[in-house]
Coordinates of C-alpha atoms in Angstrom, one line a residue:
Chain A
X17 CA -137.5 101.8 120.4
X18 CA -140.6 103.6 120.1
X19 CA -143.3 102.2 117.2
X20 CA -145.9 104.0 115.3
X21 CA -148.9 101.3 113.5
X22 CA -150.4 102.6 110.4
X23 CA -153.6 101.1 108.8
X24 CA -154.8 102.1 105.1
X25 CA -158.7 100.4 105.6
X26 CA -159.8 99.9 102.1
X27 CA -162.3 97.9 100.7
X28 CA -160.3 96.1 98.6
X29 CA -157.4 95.3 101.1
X30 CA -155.6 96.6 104.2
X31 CA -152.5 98.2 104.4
X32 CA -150.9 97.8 107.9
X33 CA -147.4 99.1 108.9
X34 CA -145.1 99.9 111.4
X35 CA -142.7 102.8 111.6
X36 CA -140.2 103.8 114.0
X37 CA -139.9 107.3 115.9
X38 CA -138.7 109.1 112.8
X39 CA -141.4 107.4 110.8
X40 CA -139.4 105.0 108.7
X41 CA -140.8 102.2 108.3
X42 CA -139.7 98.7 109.5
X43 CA -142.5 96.0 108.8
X44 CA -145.4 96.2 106.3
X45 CA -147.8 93.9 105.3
X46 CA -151.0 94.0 102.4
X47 CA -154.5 92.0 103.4
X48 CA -157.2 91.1 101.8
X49 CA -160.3 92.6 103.1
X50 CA -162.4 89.7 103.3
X51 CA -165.3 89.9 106.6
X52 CA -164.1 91.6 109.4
X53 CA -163.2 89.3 111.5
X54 CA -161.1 87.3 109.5
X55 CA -159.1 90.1 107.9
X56 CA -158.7 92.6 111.6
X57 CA -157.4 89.1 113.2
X58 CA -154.7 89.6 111.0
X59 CA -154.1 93.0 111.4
X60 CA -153.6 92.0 114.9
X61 CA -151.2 89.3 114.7
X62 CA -149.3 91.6 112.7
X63 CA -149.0 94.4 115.1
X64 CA -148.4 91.8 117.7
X65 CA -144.7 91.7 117.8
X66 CA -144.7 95.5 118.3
X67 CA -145.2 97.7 121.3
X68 CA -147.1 100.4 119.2
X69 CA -147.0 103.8 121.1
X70 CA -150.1 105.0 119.1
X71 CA -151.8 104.0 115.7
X72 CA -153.4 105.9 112.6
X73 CA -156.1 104.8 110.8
X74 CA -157.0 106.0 107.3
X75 CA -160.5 103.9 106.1
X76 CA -162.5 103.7 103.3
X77 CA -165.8 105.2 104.3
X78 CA -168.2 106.7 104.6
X79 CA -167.4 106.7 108.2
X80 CA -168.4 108.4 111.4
X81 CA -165.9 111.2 112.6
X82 CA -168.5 113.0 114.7
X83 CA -167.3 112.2 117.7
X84 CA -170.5 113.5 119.8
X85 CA -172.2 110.4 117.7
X86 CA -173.4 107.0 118.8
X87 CA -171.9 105.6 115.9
X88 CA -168.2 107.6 116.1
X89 CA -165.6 104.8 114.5
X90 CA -167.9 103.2 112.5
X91 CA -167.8 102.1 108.6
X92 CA -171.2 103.2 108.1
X93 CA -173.2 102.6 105.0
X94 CA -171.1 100.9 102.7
X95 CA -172.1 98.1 100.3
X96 CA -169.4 95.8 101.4
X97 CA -170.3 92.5 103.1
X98 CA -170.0 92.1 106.6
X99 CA -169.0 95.7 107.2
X100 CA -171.8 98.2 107.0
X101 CA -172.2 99.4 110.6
X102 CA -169.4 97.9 111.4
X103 CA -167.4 99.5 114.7
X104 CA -164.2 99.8 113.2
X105 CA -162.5 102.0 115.7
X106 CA -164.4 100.2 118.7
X107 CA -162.5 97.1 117.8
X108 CA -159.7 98.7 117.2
X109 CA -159.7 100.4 121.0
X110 CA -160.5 97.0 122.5
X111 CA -157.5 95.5 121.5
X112 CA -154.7 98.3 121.3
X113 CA -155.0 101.0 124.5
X114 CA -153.0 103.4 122.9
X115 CA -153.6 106.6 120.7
X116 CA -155.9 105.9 118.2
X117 CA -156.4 108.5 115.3
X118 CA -159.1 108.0 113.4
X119 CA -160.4 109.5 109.8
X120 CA -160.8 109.1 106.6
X121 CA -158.1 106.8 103.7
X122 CA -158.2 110.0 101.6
X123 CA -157.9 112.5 104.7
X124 CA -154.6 110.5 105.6
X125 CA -153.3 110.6 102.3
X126 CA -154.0 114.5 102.0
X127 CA -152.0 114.4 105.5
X128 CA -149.1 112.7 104.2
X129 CA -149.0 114.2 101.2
X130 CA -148.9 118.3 102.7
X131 CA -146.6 117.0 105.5
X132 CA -144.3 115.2 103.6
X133 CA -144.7 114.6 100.3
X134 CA -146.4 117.2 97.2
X135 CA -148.1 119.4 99.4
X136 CA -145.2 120.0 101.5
X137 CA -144.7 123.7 102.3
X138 CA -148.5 124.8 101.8
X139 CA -150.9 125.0 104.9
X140 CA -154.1 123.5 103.0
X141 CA -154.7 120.9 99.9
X142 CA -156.5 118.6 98.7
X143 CA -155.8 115.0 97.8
X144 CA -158.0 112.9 95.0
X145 CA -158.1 109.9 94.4
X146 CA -159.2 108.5 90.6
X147 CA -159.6 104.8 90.3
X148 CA -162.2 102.5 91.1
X149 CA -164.1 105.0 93.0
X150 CA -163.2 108.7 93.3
X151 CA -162.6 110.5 96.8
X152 CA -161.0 113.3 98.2
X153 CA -159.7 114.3 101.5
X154 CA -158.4 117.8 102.4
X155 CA -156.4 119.3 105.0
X156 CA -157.1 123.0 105.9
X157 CA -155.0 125.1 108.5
X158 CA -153.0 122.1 108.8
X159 CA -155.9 120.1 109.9
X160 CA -157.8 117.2 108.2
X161 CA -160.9 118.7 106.8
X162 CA -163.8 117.1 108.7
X163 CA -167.2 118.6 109.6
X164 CA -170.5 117.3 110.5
X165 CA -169.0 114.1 108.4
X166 CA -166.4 114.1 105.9
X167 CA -165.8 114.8 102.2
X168 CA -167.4 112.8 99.8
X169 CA -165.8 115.2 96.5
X170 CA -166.4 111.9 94.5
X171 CA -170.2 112.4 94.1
X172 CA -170.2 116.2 93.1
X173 CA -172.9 116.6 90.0
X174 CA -171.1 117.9 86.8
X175 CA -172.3 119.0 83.7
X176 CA -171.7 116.3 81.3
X177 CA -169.3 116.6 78.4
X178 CA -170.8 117.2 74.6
X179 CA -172.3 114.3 73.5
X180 CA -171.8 111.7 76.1
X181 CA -174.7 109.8 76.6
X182 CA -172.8 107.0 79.1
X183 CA -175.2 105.9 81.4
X184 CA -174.1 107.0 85.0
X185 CA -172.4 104.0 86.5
X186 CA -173.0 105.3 90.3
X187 CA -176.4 103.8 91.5
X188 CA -177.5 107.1 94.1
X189 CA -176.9 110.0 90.9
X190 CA -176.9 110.3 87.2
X191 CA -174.4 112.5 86.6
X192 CA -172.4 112.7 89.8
X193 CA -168.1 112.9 88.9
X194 CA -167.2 109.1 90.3
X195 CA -170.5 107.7 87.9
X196 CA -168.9 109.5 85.0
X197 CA -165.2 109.6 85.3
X198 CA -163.5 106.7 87.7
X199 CA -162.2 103.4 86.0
X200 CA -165.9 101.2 86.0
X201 CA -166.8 104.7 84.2
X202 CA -163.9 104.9 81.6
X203 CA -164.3 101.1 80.9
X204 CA -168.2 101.4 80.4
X205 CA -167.8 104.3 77.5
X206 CA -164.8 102.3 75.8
X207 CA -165.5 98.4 76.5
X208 CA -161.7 98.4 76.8
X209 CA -159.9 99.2 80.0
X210 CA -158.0 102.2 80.6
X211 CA -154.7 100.5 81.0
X212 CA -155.4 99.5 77.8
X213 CA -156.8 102.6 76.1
X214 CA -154.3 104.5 73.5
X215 CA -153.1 107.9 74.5
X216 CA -155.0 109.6 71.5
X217 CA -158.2 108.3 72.4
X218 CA -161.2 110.5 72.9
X219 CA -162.2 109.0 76.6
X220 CA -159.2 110.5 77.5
X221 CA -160.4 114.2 76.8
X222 CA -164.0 113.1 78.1
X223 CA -161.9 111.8 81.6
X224 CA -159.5 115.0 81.8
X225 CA -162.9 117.4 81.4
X226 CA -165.0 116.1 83.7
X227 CA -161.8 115.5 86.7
X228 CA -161.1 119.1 85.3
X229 CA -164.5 120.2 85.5
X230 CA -164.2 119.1 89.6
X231 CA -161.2 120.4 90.2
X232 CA -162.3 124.2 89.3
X233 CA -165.3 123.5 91.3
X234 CA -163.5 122.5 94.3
X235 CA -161.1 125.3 94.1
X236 CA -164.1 127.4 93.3
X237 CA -165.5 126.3 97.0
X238 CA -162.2 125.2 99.0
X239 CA -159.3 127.5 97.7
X240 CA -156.7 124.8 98.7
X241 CA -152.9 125.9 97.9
X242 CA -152.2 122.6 96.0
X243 CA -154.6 119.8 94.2
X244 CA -152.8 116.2 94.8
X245 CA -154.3 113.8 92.2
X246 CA -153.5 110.0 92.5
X247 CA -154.7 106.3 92.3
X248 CA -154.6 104.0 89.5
X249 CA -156.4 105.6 86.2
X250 CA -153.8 108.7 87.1
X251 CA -151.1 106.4 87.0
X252 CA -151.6 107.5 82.9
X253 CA -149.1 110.1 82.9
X254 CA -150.0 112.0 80.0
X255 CA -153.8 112.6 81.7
X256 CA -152.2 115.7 84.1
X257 CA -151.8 117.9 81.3
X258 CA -155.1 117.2 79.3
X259 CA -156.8 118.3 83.1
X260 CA -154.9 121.3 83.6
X261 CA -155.7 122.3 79.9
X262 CA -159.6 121.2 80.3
X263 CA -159.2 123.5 83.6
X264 CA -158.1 126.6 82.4
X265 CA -160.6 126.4 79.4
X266 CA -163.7 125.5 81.8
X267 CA -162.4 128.3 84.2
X268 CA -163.0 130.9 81.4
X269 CA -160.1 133.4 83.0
X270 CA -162.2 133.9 86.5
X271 CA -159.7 133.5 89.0
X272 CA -156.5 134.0 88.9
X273 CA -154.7 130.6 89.5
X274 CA -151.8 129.8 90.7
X275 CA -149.6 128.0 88.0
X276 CA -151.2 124.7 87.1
X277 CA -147.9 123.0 86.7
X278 CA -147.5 123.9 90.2
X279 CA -151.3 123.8 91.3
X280 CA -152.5 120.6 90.0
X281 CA -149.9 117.8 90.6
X282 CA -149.1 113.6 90.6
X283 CA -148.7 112.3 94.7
X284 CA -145.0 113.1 96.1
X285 CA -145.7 109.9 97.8
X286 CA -146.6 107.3 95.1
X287 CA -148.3 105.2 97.2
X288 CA -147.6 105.7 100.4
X289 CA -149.3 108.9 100.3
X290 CA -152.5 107.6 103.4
X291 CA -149.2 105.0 105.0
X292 CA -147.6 108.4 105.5
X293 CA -150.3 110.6 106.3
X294 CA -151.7 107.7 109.3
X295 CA -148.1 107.4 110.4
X296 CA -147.7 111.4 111.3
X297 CA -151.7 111.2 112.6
X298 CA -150.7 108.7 114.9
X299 CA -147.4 110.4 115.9
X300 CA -149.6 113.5 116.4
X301 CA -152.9 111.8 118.5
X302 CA -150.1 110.9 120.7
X303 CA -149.0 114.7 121.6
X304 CA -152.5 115.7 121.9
X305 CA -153.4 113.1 124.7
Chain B
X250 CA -163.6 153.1 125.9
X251 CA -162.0 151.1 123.4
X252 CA -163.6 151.0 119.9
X253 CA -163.4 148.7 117.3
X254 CA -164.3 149.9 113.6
X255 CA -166.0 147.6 110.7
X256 CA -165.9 148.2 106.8
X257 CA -168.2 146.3 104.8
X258 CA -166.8 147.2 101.3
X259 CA -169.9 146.7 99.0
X260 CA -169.8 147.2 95.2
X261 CA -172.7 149.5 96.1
X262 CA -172.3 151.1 99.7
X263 CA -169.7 150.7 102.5
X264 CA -171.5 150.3 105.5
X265 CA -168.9 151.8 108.3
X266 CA -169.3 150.7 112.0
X267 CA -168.0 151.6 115.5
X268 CA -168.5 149.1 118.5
X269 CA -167.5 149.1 122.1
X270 CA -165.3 147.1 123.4
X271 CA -168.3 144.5 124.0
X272 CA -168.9 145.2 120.2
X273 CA -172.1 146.9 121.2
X274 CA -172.7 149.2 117.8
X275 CA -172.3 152.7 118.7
X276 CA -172.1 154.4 115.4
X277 CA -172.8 153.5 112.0
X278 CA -172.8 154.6 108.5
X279 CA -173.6 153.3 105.2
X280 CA -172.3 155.3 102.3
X281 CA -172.9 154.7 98.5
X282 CA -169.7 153.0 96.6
X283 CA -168.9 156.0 94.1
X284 CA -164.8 156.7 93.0
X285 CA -162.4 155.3 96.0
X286 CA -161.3 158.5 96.9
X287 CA -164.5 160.1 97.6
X288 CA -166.0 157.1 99.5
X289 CA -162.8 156.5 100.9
X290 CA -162.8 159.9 102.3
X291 CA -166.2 159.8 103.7
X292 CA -165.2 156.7 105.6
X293 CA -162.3 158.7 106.6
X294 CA -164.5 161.2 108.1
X295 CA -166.8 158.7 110.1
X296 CA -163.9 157.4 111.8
X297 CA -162.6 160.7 112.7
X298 CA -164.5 161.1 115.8
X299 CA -163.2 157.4 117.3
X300 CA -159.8 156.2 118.1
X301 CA -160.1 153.1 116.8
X302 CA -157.9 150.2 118.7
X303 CA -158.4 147.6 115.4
X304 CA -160.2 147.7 112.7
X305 CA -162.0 144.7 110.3
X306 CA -162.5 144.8 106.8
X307 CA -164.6 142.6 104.7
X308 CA -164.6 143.5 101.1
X309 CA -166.5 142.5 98.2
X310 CA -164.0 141.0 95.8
X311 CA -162.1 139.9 94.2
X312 CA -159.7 140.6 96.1
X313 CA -156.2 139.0 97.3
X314 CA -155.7 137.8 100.4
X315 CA -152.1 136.3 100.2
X316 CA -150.1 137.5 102.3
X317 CA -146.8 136.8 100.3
X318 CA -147.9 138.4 97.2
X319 CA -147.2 141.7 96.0
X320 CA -150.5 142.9 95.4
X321 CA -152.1 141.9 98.8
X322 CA -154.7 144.3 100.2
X323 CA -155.9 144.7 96.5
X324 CA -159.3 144.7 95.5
X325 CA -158.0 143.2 91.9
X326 CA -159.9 142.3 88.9
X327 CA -163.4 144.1 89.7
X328 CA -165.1 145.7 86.2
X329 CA -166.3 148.2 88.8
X330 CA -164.8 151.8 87.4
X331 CA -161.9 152.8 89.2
X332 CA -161.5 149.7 91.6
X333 CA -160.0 147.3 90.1
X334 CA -156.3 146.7 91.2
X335 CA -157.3 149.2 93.8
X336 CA -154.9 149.2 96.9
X337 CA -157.5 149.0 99.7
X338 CA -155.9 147.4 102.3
X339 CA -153.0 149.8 102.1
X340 CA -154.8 153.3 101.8
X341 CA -156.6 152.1 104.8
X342 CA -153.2 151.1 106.9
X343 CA -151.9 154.7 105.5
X344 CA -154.8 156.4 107.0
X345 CA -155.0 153.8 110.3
X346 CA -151.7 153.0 112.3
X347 CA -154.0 150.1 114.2
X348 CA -154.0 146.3 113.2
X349 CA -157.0 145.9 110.4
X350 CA -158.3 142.5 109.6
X351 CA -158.6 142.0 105.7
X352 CA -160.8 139.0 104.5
X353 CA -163.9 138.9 101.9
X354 CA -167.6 140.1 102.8
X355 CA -168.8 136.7 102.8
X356 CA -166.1 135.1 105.0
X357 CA -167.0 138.4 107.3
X358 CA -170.7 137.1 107.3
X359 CA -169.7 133.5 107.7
X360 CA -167.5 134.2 110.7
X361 CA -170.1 136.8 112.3
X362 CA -172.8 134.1 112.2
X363 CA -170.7 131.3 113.4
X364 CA -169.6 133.2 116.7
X365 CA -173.0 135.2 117.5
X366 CA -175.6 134.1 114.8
X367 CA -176.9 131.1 113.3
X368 CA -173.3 129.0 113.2
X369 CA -173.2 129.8 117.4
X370 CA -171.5 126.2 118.8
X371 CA -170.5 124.8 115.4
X372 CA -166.8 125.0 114.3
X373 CA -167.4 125.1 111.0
X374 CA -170.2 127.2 108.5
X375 CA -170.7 128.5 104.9
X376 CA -172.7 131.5 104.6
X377 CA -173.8 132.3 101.0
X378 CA -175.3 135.4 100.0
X379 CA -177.7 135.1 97.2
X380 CA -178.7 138.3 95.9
X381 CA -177.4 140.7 92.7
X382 CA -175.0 138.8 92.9
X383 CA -174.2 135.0 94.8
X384 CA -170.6 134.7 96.7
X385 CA -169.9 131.9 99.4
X386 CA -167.8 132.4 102.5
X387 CA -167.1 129.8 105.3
X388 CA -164.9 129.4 108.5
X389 CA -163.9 125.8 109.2
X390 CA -162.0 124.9 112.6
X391 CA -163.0 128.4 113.8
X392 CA -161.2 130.2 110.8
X393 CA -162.1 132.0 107.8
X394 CA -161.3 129.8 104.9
X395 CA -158.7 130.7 102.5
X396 CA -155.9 129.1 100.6
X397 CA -153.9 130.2 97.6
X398 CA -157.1 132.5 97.8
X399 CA -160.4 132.7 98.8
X400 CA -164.0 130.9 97.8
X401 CA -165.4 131.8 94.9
X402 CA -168.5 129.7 95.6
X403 CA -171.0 131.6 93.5
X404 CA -168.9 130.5 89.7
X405 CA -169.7 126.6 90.5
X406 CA -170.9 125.2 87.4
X407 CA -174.3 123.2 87.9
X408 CA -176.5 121.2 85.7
X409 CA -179.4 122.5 84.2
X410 CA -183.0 122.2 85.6
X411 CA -184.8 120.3 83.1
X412 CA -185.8 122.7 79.7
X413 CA -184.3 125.9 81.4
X414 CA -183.2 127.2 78.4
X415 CA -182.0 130.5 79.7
X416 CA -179.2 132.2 78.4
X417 CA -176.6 132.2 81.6
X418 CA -176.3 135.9 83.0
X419 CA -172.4 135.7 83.8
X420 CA -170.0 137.0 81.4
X421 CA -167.7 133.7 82.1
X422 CA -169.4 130.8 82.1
X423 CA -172.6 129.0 80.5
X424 CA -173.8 127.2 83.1
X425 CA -173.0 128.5 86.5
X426 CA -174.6 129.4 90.0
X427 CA -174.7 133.2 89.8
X428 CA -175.7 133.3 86.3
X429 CA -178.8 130.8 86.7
X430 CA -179.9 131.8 89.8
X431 CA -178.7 135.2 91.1
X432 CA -181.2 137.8 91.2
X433 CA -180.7 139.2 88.1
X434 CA -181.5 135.4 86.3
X435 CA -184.3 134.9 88.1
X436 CA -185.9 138.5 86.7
X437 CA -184.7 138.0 82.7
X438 CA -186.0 134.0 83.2
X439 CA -189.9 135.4 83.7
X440 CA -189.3 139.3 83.3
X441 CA -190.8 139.9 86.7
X442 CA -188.6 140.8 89.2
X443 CA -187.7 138.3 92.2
X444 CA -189.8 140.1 95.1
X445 CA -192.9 140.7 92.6
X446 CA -193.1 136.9 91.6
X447 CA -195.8 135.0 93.4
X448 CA -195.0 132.2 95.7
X449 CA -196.5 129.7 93.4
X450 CA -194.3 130.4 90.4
X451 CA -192.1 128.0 88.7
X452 CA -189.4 130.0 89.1
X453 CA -189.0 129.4 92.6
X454 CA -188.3 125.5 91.4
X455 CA -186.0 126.2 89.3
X456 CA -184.5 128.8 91.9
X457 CA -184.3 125.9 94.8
X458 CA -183.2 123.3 92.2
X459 CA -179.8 125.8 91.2
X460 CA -179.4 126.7 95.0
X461 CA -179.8 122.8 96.1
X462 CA -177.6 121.1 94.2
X463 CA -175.2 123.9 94.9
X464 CA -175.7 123.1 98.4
X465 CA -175.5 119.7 98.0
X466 CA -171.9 120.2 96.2
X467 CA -170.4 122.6 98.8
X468 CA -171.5 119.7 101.3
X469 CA -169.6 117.1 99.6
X470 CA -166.7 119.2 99.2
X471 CA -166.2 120.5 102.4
X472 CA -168.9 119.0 105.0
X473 CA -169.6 121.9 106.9
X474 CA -171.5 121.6 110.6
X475 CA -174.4 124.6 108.9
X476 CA -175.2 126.2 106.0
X477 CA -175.9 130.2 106.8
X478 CA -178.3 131.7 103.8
X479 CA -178.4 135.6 102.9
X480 CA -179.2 137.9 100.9
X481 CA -182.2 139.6 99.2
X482 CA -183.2 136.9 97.0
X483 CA -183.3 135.0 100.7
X484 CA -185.7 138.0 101.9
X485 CA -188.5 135.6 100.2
X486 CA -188.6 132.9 103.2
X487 CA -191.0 130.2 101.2
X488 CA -187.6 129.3 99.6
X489 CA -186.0 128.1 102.1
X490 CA -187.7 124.5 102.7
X491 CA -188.1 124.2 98.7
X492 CA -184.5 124.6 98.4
X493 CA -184.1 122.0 101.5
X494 CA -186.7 119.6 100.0
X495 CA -184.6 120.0 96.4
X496 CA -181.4 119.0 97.9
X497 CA -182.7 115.9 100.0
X498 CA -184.3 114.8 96.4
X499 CA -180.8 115.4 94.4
X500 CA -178.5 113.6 96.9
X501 CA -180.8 110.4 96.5
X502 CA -179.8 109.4 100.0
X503 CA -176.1 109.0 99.3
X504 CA -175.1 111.0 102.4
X505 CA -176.7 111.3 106.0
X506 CA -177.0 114.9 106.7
X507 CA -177.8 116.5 109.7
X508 CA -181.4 117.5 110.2
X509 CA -182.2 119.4 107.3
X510 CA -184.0 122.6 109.2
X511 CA -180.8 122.5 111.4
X512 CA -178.7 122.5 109.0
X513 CA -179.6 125.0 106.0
X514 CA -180.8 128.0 108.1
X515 CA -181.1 131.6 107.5
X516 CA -179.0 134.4 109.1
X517 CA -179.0 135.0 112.8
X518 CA -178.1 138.6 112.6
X519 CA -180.2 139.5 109.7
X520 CA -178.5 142.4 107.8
X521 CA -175.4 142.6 110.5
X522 CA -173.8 139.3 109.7
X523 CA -171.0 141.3 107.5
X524 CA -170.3 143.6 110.4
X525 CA -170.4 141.2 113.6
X526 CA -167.9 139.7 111.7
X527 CA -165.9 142.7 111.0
X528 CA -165.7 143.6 114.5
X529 CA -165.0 140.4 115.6
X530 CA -161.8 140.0 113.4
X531 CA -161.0 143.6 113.9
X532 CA -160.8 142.5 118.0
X533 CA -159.1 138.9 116.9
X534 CA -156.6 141.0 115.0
X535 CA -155.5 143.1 118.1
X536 CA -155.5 140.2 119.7
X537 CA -152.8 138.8 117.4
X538 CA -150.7 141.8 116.8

């Protein structure tokens, strides 16, 4: 049998699997990310009893995907303890000599998601995700978008809603979409969690405008075929429609849309849209070598 | 000898081209943008004297570019008397039995500049064209961009420089690039027009503030390897390093970009980006067909 590894490298934990040739999946298991060392050493011992063919990683960034760079496979300048310049992919490489594909958690999930789950069909889209950050990936021509770096949607400036004086939670910008809009955000303006928040309540509209708000941008500059929202605070259901209403307000009739019901949509995948999406990368980095 | 044509459909001239088969210009025409059958028919009449092996088309827009709708090859919903919902594509295929590239002006520009102008070795550019008007193009892994349809990067809503209370030029929206900072807000913001406004005017602040953080967006979204500036507004060159010292000041540092003066440039081909591009898709095209 021939194996495929998977890892979802987020900050919070890592999500490592294993999938057979027709990408089911056969073993999966969810870290902690605590230093590197400690949490990769299980990684490994996981993929130990498996002869992986090639392996996909998806990780939380911002990374290096220039690969005429010193520093190609790194976590770069992230926050997090024991990982800023941290030679992810090096590691990675010393201890597995397969295929190793290499980009970004919300790159893989855009992957998945167009190959296999609400993108399928289209040949470009992008996948956001809303909790306790915001990021985006994209695939374009049935590539992952990468360029001199990768996307970083989550820090776009938007104009602020009418009234909303919430101080910007992100610490680089004062009005940038994740400072305003993901969960430390919708917590700030309420004192009360969004899990928590009733359905009526105004920091709903204010959270539909300004995702809406970044949606028509992005379309504005990308043009993707299909918008893939997902992570926790979209896990409220009844937040879709408030953005594609928001959308088509902010829009002001300038493009022509497609249909937002079919435009902007919930992950096909739940969450196994970046499993999914570093599964077929892995699958794929193994053709191309 | 094999020729290749080029029609740069402006909302004010065509500008018609024939290259050799090194696309070495041989002939070229620019005619003013009147009723589509009378400039159409002077177009018609240029060609006459070459036969043409492929021609390239960008157009100014909007216009659709989906191949599986019904009204692809329109120019669509232009206020410009007696083009909008025009046919383009097809009164051009009626007149031309020869493969003809069909993509926006700007995506023209953009894919010019990335094979023979400022973009040369990257695989991925946005060109933007900041003039009357502004309108974005881009090519990313060697392709023009477009999805469900194509950028629209000009309509981007931005924040306001601080106490710019000008009323916003475009009919659609309040607060977006083209109608804070395309030519025609630059002139009602000081009543001077762009190229009689001295170098040390505010206005050129609040120009390279509206054009920076715009930048700074489109980097975010889609990371491109360069950033390709055009246009008249453009023409005035002490803009160019306040826009690039605007943007380093609005990203706070959140990103590493490439070197700055490598990476927001001017055009390589100076007023030829549009057609370079046109011949180069008109010779892709053959290739294709």
């Amino acid at each position: 049998m021939e194996y495929y590894g998977s890892i979802e490298a987020g900050g919070t934990k890592f999500v490592c699997a294993v999938a057979d040739e027709d990408l089911q999946i056969v073993d999966r298991i969810s870290l902690p990310t605590t230093l590197p060392e400690e949490t990769l050493n299980q990684v490994f011992e996981f993929f130990d009893s498996y002869q992986l063919k090639a392996l996909g990683v998806g990780s939380f960034g911002p990374i290096d995907v220039n690969q005429k760079s010193s520093t190609y496979g790194y976590i770069t300048s992230t926050p997090k303890i024991g990982w800023t310049n941290m030679d992810l992919l090096g590691t990675l490489k010393a201890r597995f000599a397969i295929p190793i594909a290499w980009t970004t958690d919300v790159n893989a999930a855009a992957y998945g998601e167009i190959h296999l789950g609400a993108g399928k069909g289209t040949q470009s889209c992008i996948y956001l995700t809303v909790g306790t950050g915001i990021g985006g990936g994209a695939v374009v021509n049935g590539a992952v978008l990468q360029g001199f770096s990768h996307p970083e949607m989550g820090h776009i400036t938007v104009q602020r809603y009418p009234n909303d004086t919430l101080e910007c939670v992100c610490p680089y910008h004062d009005n940038c979409l994740e400072g305003l809009a993901a969960g430390p955000a919708l917590e700030k303006r309420t004192g009360i969690k969004g899990q928590l928040l009733e359905v009526a309540h105004e920091a709903w509209s204010i959270e539909a405008f300004y995702l809406a708000q970044s949606l028509m941008n992005y379309t504005l500059v990308l043009s993707p075929e299909k918008i893939i929202l997902g992570g926790g605070v979209m896990k409220q259901t009844h937040l879709l429609p408030k953005i594609r209403e928001s959308l088509e307000q902010q829009l002001g009739g300038y493009v022509s849309l497609p249909d937002l019901e079919e435009y902007i949509v919930g992950c096909g995948l739940g969450d196994n849209s970046g499993t999914m999406g570093c599964l077929l990368l892995a699958k794929e980095q193994r053709g191309l070598m």
